[in-house]
mmCIF file of C-alpha atoms in Angstrom:
data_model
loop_
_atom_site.group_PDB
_atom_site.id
_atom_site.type_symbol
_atom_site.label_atom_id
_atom_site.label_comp_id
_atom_site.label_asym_id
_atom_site.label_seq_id
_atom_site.Cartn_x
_atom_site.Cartn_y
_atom_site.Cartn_z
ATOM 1 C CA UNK N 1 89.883 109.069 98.748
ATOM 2 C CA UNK N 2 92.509 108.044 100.925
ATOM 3 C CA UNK N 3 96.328 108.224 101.267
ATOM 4 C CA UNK N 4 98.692 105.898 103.167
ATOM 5 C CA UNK N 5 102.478 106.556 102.794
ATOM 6 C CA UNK N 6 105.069 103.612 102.787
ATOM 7 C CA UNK N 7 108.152 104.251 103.661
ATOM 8 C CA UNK N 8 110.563 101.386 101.962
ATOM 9 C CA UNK N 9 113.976 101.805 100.001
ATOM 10 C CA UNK N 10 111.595 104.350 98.399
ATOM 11 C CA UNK N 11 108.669 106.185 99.434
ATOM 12 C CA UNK N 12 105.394 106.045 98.150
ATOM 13 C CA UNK N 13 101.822 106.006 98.410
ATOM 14 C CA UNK N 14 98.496 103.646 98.446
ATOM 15 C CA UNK N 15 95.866 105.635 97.279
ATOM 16 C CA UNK N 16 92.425 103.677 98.117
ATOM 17 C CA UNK N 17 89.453 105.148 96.579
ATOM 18 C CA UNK N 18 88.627 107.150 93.187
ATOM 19 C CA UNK N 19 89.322 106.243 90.187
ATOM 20 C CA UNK N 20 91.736 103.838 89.248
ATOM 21 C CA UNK N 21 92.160 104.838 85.175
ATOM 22 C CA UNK N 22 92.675 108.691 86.642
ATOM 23 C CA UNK N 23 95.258 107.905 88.917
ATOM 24 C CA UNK N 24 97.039 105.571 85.901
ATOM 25 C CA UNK N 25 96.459 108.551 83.551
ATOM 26 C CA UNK N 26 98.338 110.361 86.287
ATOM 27 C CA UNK N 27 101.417 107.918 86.326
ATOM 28 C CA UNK N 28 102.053 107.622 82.962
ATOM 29 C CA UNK N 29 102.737 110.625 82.299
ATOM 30 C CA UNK N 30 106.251 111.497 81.099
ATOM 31 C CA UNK N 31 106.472 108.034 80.011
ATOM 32 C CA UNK N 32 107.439 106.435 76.843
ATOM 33 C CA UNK N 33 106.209 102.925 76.751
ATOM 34 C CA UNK N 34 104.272 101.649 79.377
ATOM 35 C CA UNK N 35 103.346 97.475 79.985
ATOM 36 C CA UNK N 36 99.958 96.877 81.182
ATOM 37 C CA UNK N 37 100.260 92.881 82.681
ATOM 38 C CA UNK N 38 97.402 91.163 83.637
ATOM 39 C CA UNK N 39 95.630 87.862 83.441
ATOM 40 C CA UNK N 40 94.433 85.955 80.331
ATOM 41 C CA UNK N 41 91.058 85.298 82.012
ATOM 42 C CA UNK N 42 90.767 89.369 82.968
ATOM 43 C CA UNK N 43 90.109 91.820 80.391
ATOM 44 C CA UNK N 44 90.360 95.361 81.959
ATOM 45 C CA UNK N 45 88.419 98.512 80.029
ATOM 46 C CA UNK N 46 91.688 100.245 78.812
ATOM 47 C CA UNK N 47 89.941 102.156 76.819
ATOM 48 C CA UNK N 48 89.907 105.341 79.569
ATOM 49 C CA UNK N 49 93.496 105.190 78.690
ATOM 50 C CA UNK N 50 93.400 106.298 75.086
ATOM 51 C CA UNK N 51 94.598 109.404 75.408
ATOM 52 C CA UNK N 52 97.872 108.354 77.612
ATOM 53 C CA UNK N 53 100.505 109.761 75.036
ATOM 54 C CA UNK N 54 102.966 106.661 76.379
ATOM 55 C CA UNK N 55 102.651 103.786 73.966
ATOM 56 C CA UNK N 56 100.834 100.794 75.713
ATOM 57 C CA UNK N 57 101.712 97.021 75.680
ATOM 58 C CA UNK N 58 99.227 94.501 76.774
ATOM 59 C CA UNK N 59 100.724 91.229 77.823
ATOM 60 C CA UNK N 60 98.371 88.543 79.040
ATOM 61 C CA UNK N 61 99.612 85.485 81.254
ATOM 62 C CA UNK N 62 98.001 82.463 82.655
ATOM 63 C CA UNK N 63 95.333 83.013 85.317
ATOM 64 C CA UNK N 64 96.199 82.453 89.198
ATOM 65 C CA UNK N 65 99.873 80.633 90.722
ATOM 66 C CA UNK N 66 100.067 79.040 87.063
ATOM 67 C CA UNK N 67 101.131 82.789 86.092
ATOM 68 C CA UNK N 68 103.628 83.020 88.225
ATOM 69 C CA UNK N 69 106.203 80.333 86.962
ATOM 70 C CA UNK N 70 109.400 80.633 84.873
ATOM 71 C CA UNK N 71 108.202 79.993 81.747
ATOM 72 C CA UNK N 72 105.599 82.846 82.075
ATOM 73 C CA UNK N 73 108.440 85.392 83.331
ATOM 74 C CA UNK N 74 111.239 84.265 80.390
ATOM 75 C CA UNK N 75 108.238 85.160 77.904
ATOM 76 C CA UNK N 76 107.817 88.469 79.523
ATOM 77 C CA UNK N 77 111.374 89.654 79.636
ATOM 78 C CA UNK N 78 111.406 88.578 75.773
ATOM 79 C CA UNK N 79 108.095 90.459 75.335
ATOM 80 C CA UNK N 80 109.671 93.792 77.088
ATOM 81 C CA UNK N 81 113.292 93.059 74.693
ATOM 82 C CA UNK N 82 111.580 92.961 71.842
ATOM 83 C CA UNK N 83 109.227 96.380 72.785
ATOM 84 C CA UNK N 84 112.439 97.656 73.749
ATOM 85 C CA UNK N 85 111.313 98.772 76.920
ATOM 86 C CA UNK N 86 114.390 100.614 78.812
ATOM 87 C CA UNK N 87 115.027 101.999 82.883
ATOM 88 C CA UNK N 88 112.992 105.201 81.958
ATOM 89 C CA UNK N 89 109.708 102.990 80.952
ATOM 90 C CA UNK N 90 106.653 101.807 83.261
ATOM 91 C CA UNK N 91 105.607 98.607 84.041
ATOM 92 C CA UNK N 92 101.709 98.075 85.920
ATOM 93 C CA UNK N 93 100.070 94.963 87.247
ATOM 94 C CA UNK N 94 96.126 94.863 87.267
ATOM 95 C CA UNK N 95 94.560 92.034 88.353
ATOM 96 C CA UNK N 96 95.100 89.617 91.815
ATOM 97 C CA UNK N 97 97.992 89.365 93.812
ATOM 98 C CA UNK N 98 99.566 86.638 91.458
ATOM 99 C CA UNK N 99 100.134 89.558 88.798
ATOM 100 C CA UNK N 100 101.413 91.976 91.182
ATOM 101 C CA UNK N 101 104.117 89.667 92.349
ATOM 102 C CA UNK N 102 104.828 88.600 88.826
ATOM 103 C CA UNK N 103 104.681 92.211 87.433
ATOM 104 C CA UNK N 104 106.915 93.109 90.270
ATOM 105 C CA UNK N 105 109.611 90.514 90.084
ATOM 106 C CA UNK N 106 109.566 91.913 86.405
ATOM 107 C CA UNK N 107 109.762 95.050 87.139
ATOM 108 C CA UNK N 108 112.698 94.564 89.110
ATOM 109 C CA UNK N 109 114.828 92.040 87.436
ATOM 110 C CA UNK N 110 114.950 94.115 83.942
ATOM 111 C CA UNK N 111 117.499 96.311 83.572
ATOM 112 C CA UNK N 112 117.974 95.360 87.166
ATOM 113 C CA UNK N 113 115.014 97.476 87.641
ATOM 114 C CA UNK N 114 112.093 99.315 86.004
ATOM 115 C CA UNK N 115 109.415 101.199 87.613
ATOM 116 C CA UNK N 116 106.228 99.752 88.546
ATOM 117 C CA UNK N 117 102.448 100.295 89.862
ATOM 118 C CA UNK N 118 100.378 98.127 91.415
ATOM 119 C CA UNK N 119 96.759 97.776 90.407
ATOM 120 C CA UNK N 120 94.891 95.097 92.868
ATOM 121 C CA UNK N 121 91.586 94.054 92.019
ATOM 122 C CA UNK N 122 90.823 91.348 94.464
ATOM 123 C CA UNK N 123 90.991 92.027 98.108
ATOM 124 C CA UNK N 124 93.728 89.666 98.447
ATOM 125 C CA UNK N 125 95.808 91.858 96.445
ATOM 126 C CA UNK N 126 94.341 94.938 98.088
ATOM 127 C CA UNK N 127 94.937 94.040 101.684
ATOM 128 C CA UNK N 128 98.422 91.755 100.955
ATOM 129 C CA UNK N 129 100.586 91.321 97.604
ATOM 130 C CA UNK N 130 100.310 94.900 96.579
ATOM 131 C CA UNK N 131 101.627 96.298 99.155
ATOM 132 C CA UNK N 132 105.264 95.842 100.667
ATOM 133 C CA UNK N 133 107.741 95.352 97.659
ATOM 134 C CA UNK N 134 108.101 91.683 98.243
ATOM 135 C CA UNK N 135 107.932 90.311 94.424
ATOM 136 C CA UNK N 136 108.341 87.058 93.377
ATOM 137 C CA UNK N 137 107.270 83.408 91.098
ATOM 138 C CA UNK N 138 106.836 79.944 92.241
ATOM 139 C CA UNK N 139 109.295 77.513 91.943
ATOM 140 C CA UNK N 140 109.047 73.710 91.638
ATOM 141 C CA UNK N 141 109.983 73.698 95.624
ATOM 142 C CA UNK N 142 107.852 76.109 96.832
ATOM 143 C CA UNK N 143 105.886 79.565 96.631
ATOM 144 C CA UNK N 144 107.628 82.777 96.171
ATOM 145 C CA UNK N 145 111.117 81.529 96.452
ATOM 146 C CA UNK N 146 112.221 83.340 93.595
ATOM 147 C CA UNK N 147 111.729 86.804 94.016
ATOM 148 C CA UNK N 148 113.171 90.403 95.085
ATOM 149 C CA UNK N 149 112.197 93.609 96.898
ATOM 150 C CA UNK N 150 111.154 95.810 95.034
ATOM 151 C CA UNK N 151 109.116 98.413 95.878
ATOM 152 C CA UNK N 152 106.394 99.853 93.552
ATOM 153 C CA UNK N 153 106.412 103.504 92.677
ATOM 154 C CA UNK N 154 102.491 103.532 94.083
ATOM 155 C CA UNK N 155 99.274 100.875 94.495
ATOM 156 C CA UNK N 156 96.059 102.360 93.059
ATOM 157 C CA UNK N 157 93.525 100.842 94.773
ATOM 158 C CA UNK N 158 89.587 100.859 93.475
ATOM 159 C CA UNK N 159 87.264 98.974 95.949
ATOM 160 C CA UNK N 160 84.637 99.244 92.540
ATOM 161 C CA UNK N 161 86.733 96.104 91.565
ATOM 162 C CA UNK N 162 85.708 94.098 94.476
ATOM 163 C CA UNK N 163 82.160 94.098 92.479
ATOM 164 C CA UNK N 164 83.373 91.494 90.081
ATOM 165 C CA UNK N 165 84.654 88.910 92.797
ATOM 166 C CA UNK N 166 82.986 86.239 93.286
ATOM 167 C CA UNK N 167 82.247 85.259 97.467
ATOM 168 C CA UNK N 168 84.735 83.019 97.419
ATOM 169 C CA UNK N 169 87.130 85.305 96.445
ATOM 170 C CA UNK N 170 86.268 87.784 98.914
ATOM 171 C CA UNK N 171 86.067 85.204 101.535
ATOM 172 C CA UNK N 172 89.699 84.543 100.568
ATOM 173 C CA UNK N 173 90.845 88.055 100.878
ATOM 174 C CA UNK N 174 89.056 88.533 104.199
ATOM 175 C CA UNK N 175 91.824 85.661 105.814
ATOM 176 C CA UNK N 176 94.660 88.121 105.364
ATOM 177 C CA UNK N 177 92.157 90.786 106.711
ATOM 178 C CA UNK N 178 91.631 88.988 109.614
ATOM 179 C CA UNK N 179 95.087 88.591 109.988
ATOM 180 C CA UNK N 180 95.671 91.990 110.212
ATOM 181 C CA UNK N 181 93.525 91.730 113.239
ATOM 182 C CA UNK N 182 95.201 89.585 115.030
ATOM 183 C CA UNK N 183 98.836 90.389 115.069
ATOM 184 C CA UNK N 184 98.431 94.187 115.204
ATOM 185 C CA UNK N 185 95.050 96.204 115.424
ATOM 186 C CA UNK N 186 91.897 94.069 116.858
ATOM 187 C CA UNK N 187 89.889 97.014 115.911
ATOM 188 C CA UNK N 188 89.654 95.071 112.700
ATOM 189 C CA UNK N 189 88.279 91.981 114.701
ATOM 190 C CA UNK N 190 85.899 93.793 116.061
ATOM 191 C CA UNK N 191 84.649 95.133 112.779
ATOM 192 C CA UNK N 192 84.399 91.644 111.403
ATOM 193 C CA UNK N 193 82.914 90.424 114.342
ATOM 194 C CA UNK N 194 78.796 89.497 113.728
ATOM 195 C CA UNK N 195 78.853 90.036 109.745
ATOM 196 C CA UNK N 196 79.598 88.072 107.038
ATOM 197 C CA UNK N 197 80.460 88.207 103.515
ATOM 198 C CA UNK N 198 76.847 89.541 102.552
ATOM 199 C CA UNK N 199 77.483 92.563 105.152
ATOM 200 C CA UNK N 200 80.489 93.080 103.100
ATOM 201 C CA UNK N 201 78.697 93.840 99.686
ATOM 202 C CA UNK N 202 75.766 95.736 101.179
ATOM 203 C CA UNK N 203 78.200 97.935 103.434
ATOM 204 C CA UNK N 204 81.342 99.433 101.342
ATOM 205 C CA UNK N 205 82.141 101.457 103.787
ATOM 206 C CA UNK N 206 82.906 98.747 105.899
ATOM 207 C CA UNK N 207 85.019 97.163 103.489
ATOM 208 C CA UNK N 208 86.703 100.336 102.879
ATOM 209 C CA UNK N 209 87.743 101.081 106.312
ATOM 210 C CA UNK N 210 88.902 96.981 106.565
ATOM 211 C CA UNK N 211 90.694 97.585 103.492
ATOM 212 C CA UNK N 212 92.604 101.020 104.948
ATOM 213 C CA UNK N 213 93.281 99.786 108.200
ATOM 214 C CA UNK N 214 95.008 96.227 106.517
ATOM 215 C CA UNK N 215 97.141 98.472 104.393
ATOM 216 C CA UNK N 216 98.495 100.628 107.319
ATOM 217 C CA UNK N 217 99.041 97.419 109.143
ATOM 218 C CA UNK N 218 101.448 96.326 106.801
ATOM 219 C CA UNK N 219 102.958 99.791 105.871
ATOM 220 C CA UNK N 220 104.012 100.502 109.768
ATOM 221 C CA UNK N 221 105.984 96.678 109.585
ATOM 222 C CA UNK N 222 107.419 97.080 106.001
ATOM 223 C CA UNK N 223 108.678 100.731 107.401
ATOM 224 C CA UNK N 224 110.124 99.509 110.525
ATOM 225 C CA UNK N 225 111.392 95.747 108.557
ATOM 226 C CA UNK N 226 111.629 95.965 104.849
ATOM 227 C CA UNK N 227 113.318 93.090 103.670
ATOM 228 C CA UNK N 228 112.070 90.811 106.537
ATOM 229 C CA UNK N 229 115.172 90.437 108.933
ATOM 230 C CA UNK N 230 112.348 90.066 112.148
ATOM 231 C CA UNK N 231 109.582 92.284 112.562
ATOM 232 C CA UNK N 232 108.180 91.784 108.688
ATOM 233 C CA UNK N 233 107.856 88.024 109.527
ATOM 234 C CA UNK N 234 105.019 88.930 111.823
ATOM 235 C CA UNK N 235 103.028 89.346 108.251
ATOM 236 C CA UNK N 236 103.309 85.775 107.432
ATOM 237 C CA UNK N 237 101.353 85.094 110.487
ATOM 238 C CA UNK N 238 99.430 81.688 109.442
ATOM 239 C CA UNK N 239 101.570 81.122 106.248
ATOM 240 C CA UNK N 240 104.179 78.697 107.361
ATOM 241 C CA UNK N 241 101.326 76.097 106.908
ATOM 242 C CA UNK N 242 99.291 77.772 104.434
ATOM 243 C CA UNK N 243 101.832 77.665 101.798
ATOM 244 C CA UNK N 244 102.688 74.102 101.953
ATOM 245 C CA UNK N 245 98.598 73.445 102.219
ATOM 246 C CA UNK N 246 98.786 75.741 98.724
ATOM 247 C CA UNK N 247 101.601 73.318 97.035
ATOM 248 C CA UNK N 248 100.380 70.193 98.550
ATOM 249 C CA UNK N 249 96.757 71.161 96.567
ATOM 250 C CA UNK N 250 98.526 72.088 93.463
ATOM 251 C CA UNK N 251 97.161 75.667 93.670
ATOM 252 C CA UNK N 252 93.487 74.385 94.089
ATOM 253 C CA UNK N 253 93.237 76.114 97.141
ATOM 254 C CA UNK N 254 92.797 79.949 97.138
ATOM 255 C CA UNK N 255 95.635 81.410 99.132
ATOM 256 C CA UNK N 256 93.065 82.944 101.682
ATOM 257 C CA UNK N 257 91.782 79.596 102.317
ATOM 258 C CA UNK N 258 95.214 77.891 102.716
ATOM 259 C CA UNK N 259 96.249 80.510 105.172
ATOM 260 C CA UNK N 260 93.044 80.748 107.401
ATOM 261 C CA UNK N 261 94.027 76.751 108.281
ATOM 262 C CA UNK N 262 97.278 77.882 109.013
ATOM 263 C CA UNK N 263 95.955 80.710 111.199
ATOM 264 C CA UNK N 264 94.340 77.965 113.380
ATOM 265 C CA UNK N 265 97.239 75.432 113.150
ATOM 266 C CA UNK N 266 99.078 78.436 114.617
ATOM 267 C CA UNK N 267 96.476 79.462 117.467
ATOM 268 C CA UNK N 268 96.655 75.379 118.582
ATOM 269 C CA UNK N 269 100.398 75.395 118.640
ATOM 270 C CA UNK N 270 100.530 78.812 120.939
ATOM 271 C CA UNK N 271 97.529 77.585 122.950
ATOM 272 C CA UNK N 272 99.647 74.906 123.520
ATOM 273 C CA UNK N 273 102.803 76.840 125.051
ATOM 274 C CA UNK N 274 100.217 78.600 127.196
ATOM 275 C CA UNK N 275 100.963 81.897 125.307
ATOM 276 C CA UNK N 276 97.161 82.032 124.707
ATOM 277 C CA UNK N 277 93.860 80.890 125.845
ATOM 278 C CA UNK N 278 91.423 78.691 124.430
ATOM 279 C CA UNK N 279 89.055 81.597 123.695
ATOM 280 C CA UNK N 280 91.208 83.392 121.290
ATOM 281 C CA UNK N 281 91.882 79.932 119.685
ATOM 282 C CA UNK N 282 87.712 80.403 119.590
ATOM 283 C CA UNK N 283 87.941 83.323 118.204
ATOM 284 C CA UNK N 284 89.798 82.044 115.119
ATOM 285 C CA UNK N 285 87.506 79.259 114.506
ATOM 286 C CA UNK N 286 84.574 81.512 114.326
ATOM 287 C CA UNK N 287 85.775 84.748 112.803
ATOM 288 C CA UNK N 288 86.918 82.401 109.579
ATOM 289 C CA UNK N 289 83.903 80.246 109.645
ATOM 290 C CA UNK N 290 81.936 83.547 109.530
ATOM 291 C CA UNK N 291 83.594 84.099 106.477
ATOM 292 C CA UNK N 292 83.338 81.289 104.837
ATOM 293 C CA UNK N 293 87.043 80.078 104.872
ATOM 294 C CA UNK N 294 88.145 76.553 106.233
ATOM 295 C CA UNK N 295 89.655 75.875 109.482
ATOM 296 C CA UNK N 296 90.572 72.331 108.946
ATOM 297 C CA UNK N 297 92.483 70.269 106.370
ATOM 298 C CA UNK N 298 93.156 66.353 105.405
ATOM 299 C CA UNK N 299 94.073 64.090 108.035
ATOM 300 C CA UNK N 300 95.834 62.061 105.490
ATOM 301 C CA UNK N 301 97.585 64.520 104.163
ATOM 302 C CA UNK N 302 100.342 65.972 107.291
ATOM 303 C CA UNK N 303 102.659 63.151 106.338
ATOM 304 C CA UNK N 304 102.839 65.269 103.240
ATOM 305 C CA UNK N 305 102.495 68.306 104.717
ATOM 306 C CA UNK N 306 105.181 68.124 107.084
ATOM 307 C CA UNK N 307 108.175 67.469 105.040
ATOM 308 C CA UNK N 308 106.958 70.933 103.178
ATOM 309 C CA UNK N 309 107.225 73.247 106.244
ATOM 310 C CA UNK N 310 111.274 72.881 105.820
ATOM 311 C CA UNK N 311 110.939 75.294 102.431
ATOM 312 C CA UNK N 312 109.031 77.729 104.072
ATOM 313 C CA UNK N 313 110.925 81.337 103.693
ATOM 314 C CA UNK N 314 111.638 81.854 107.777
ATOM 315 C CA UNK N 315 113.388 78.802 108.028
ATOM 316 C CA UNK N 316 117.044 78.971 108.483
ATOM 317 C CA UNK N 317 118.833 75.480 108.576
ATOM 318 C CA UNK N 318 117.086 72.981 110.071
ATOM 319 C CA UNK N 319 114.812 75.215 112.133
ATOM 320 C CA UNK N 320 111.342 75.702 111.251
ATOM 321 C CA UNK N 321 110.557 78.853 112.374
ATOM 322 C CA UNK N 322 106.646 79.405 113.116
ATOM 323 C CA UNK N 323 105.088 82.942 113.985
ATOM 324 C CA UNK N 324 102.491 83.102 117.072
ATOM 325 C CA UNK N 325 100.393 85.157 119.246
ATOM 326 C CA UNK N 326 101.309 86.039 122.679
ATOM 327 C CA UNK N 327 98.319 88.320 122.564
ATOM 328 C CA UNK N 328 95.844 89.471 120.385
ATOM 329 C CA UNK N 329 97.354 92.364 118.687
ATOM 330 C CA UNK N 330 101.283 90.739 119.421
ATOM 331 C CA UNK N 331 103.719 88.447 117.818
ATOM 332 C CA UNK N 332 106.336 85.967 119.159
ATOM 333 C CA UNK N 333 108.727 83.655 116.712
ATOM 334 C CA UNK N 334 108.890 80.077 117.815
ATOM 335 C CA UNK N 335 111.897 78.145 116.805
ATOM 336 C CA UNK N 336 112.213 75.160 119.267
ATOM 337 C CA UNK N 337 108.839 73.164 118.228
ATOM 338 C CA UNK N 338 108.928 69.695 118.479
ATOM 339 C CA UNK N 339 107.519 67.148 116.000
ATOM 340 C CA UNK N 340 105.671 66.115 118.533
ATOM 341 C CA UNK N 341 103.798 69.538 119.300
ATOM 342 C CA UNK N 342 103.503 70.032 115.536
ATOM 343 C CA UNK N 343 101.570 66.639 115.287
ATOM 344 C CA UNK N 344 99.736 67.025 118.295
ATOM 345 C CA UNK N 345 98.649 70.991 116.305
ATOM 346 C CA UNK N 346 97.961 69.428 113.232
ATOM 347 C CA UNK N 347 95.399 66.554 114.950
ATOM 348 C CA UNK N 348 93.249 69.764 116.583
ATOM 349 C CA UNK N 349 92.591 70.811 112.773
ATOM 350 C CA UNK N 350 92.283 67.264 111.001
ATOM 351 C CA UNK N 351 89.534 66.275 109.284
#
């Protein structure tokens, strides 16, 4: 088992390995009532919780982004009114990293702010939306514009959960993996490099190690940037694209797979400015192919896509703000692109 401290407006830990009902045991101690949120379609053994002397609330919401609207969070702060849940209570998200953001944004918007755990199952959710404090719903404009940071008191992760994804899940998690990789420790590339998502179920250490060294990726940027002034934006490496692929699909699209076409639409646009070569633009193609996840999208569809880029969350005015490689392993911000270089991007991943 495996500890990696975050140091945020609070400090805590990611535990990865053991037991994830032990180390929940362990939290709820000392607690009163405790909410247990997770998704209609996921039914979680609760039973090894029996003997928490905390009373325990289930509260199931719709599966995936459709979880993660209004609606689903007026229900829940209704749901925690009438359990009476006060500041001294607990509040824990189990399942994908649409239930830790909306177990989060809970969290912190009752009472102005409850505790909280995060319990990731899918590697998504492992590697990404667990960790950092950023919290949040979807609006009718865009993903994760409503939110707040607020840090969990810990993330329990338990790679045995990975076990019940199915590949494309796993190829989804492995985009923000790979991302990892690329804007801050190409050890990870190298590890990825030559297996696919087979080699991932056959070798958990592997996985394991992926998994740890994506979590202290993000834990050294949330430490030095937590509420994503500059250096945090480095994390949404890919997502400027990727998230207006996601609301162009209506959701369709795993987030993974929405981000690895961003990833390349990103490469092109650097490769462009001459801030890298054509070979690490290669090296995107085939890492994500490897795994299974898309590196092109709809030529039809930019004229959409475009207008959606404005609402991305590093925009400020009327600049779109897109994060590159200089280098593997480093991060620049562009802010001057022309609609010109963005169409001439968007043509070298049109299909």
């Amino acid at each position: 088992m495996k500890k990696i401290s975050i140091s945020a407006e609070r400090d805590y830990s990611v535990t990865i390995g053991g037991s994830w009902a032990h180390e929940v045991r362990e939290l709820c101690s000392e607690r009163t009532r405790v909410a247990i949120i997770t998704s209609k379609s996921f039914s979680p053994d609760l039973t090894s919780l029996n003997n928490v002397d905390a009373e325990l609330h289930l509260f199931q919401v719709p599966d995936g982004e459709e979880g993660k609207s209004i609606s689903t969070l007026t229900n829940l702060w209704n749901w925690l009114g009438a359990a009476g849940f006060t500041r001294s209570d607990l509040v824990i998200g189990i399942g994908g990293g649409a239930i830790t953001d909306l177990a989060g944004f809970a969290a912190a918007s009752w009472l102005r702010g409850l505790d909280w755990v995060a319990v990731p199952t899918s590697l998504a959710g492992m590697v990404d939306a667990s960790v950092g404090g950023k919290t949040g719903i979807n609006s009718d404009y865009g993903k994760n514009l409503i939110g707040a940071f607020h840090s969990p008191i810990a993330v329990v992760i338990d790679p045995s959960w990975l076990a019940t994804l199915s590949d494309r899940d796993l190829s989804a998690g492995m985009a923000e993996v790979i991302k990892c990789g690329f804007i801050a420790d190409p050890q990870i590339l190298s590890l990825c490099e030559g297996k696919d998502v087979s080699t991932l179920r056959s070798e958990t250490g592997l996985l394991e190690e992926l998994i740890s060294r994506s979590v202290a990726v993000k834990a050294s940027v949330v430490a030095a940037d937590f509420k994503e002034s500059f250096a945090r934006e480095a994390l949404n490496y890919g997502h400027t694209l990727g998230h207006a692929i996601e609301i162009h699909a209506k959701y369709q699209l795993r987030h993974g797979e929405a981000v690895a076409v961003g990833m390349v639409f990103v490469a092109e646009l650097a490769a462009a400015r001459g801030l890298i070569d054509k070979q690490t633009v290669a090296l995107h193609r085939d890492l994500l192919t490897r795994y299974e996840l898309p590196i092109t999208f709809e030529r039809n569809a930019w004229s959409k896509l475009a207008p959606l880029l404005a609402l991305d969350k590093k925009a400020r005015g009327k600049t779109i703000r897109f994060v590159v490689l200089n280098a593997i392993g480093s991060t620049v911000r562009l802010e001057d692109v022309s609609s010109a270089e963005l169409d001439a991007a968007y043509e070298m991943i049109a299909s």
